[in-house]
Tab-separated table of C-alpha atoms in Angstrom:
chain	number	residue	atom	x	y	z
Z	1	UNK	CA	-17.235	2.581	8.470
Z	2	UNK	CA	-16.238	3.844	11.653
Z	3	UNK	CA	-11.969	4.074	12.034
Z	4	UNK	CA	-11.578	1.536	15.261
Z	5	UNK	CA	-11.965	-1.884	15.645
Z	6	UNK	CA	-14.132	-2.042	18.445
Z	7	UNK	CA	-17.621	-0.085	19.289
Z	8	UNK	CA	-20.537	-0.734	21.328
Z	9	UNK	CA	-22.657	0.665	18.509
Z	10	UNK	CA	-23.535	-1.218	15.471
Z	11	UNK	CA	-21.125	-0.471	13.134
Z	12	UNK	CA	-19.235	-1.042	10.366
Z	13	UNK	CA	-15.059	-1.445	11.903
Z	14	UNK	CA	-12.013	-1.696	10.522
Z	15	UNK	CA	-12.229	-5.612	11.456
Z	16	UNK	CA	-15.128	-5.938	9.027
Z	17	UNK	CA	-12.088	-5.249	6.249
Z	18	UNK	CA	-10.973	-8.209	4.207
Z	19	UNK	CA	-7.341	-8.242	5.741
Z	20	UNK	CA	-5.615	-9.563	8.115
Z	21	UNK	CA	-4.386	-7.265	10.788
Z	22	UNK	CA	-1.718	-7.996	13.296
Z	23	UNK	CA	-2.364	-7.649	16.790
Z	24	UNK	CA	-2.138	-4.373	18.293
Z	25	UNK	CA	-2.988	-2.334	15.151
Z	26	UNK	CA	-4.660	1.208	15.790
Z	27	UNK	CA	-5.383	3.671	13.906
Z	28	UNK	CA	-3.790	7.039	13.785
Z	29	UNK	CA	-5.438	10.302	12.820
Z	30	UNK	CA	-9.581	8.532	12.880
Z	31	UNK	CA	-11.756	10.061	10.908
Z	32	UNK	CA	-15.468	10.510	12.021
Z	33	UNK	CA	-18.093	8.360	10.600
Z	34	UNK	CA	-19.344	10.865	7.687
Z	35	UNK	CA	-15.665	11.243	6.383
Z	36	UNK	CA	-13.579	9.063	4.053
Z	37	UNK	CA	-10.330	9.183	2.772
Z	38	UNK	CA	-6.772	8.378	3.563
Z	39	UNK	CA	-6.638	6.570	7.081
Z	40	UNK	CA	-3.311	5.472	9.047
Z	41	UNK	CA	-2.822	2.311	11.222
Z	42	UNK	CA	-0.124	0.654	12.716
Z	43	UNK	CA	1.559	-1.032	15.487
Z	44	UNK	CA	3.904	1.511	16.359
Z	45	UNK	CA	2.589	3.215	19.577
Z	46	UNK	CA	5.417	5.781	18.977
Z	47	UNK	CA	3.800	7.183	15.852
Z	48	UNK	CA	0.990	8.942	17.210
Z	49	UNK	CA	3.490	11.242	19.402
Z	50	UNK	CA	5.692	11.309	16.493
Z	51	UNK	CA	3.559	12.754	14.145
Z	52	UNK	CA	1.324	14.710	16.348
Z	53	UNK	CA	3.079	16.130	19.343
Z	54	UNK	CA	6.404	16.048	17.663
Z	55	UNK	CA	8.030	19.679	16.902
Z	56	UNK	CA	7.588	19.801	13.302
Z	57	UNK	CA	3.635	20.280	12.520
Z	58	UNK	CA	2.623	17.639	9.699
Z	59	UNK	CA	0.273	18.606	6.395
Z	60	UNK	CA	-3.029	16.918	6.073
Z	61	UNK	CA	-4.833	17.713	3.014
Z	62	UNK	CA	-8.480	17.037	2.610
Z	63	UNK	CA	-10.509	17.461	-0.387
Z	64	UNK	CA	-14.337	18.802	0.455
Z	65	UNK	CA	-17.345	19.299	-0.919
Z	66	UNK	CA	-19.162	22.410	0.483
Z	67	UNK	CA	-22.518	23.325	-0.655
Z	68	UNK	CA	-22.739	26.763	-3.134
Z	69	UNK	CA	-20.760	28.399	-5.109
Z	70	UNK	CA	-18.083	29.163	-2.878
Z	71	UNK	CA	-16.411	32.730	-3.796
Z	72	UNK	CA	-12.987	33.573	-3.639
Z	73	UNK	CA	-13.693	36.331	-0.575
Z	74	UNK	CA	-14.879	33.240	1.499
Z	75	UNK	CA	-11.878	31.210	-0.094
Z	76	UNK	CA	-9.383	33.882	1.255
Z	77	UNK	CA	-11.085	34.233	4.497
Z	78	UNK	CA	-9.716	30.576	4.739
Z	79	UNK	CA	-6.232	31.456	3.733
Z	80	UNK	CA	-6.261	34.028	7.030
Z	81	UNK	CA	-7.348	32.155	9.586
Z	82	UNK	CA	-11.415	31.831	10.899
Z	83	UNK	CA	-13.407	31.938	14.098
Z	84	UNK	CA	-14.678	28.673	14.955
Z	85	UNK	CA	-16.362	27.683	17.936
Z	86	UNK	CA	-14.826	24.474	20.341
Z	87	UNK	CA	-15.912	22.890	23.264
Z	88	UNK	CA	-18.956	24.465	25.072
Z	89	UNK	CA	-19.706	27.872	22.960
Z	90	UNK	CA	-15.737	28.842	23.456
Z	91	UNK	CA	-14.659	30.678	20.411
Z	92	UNK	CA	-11.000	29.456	18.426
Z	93	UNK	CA	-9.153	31.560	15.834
Z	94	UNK	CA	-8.218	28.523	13.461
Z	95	UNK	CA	-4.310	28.999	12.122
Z	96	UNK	CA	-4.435	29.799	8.538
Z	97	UNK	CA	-4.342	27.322	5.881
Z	98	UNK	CA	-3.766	26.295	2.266
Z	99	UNK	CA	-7.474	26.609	0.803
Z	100	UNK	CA	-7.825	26.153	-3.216
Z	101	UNK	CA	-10.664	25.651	-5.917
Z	102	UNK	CA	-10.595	21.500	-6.941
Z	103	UNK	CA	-12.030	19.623	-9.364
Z	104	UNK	CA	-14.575	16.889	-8.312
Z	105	UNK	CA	-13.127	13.543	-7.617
Z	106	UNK	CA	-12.755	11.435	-10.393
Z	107	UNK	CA	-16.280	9.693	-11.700
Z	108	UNK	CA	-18.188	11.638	-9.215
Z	109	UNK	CA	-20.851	12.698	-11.612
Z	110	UNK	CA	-21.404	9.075	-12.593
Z	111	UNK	CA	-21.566	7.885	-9.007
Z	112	UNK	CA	-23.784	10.836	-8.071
Z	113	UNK	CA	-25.368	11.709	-11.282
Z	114	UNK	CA	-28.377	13.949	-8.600
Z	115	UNK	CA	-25.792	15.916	-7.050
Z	116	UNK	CA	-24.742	17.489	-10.685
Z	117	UNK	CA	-27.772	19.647	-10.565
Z	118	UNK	CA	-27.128	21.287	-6.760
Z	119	UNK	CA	-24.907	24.103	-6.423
Z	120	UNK	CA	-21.799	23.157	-4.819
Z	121	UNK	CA	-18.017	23.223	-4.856
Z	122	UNK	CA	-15.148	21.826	-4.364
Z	123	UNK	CA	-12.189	22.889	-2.580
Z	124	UNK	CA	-8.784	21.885	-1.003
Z	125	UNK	CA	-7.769	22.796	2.463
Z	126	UNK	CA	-4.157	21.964	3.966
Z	127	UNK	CA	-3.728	22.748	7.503
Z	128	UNK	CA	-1.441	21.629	10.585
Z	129	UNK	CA	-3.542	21.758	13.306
Z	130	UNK	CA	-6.499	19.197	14.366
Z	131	UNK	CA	-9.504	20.579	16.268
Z	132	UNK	CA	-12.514	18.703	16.402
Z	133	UNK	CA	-13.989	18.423	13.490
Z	134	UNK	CA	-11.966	21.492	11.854
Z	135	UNK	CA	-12.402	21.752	8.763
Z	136	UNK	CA	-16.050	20.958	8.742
Z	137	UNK	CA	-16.058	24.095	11.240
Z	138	UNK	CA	-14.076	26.327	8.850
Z	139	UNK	CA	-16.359	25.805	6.153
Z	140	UNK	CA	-19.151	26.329	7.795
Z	141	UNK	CA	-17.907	29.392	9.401
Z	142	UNK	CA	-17.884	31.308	5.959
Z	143	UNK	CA	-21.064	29.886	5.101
Z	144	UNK	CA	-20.644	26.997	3.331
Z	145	UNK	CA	-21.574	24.006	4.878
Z	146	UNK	CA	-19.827	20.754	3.995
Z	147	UNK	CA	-21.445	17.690	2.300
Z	148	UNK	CA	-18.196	15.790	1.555
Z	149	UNK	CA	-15.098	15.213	3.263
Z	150	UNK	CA	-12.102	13.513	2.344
Z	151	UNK	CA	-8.540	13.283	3.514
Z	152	UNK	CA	-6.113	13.112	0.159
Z	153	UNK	CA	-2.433	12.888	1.366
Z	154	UNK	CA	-0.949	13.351	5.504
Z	155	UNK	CA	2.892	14.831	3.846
Z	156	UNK	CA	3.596	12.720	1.321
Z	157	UNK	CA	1.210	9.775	2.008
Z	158	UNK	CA	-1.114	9.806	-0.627
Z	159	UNK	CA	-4.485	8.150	-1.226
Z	160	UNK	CA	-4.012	8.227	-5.143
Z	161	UNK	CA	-6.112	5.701	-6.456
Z	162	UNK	CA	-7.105	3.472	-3.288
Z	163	UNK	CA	-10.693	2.554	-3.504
Z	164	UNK	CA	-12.583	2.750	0.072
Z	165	UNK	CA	-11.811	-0.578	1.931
Z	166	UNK	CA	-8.503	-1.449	0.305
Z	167	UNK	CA	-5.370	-1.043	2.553
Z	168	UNK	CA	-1.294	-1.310	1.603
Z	169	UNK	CA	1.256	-2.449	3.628
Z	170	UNK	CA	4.484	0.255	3.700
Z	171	UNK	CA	7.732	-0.566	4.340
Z	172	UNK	CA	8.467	1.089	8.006
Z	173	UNK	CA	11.256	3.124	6.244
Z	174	UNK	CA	9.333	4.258	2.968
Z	175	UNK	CA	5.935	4.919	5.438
Z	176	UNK	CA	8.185	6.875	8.184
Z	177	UNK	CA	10.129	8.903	4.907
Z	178	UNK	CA	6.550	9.588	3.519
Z	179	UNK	CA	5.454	11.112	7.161
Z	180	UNK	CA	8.293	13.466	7.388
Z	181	UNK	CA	9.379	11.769	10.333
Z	182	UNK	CA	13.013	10.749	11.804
Z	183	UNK	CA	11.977	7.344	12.929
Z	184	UNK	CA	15.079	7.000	14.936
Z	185	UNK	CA	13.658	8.910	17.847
């Protein structure tokens, strides 16, 4: 599904979800179409600048999938900060992040029972910043390219056990506590 609610392609939107949204909902943080994971909307227009431009830099942790055996040399490459390349060919020097072995999400072998036999692995990476399409960038900078992508927790907003499609309502306090973020501003 595709994080908006309205595309001139035919796709899968948020609108397609069994819930009633109010009116001006957005979503904050989108991810692309071949991600999944943890996903933020509101009504709140003062969220975005809140959590984004604000002066404090936020955590967003995403659990991936990248394809061999990833060592720990490429793992603390990570850790220091890699070359990745942004709009038109120009070269970035990503900030370093929180990279660490994972486990595979839970039932993953039973849900893909072909992928048990390809040599892959799975790996946490907590950063601040939001290029396009960062992370799969980092990865594939130390030469592992990813196959899965999922956003776990943005602070202390958690996915947990959320299956893909459901969404809960947060009080404003409890969801602006969770974000880190002083929501009298």
């Amino acid at each position: 599904m595709v994080s908006q609610f309205v595309s001139p392609d035919a796709v899968r939107l948020l609108g397609d979800l069994d819930f009633e949204f109010p009116e001006g909902t957005h979503a904050i943080g989108r991810l692309d179409s071949n991600s999944e994971g943890l996903l933020i909307l509101t009504t709140n227009k003062k969220v975005t600048k809140l959590l984004f431009e604000g002066k404090q830099a936020h955590e967003r942790t995403y659990l991936v999938q990248v394809r061999n055996v990833i060592t720990e040399e490429r793992l603390e490459a990570l850790k220091y900060g890699v070359d990745i390349e942004v709009k038109e060919g120009n070269v970035y020097r990503a900030k370093p992040v929180d990279a660490q072995m994972a486990g595979a999400p839970e039932n993953f072998e039973q849900l893909f029972p072909h992928y048990h036999h390809v040599p892959h692995s799975w790996i946490t990476i907590t950063l601040t910043e939001g290029k396009f399409h960062q992370v799969r960038k980092m990865v594939k900078a130390i030469k592992h390219p990813c196959k899965r992508l999922i956003r776990v927790s943005i602070e202390d907003l958690l996915l947990g056990d959320m299956k893909p499609g459901e969404v809960r309502e947060l009080e404003e306090a409890d969801f602006f506590n969770k974000l880190n973020i002083d929501y009298q501003q």
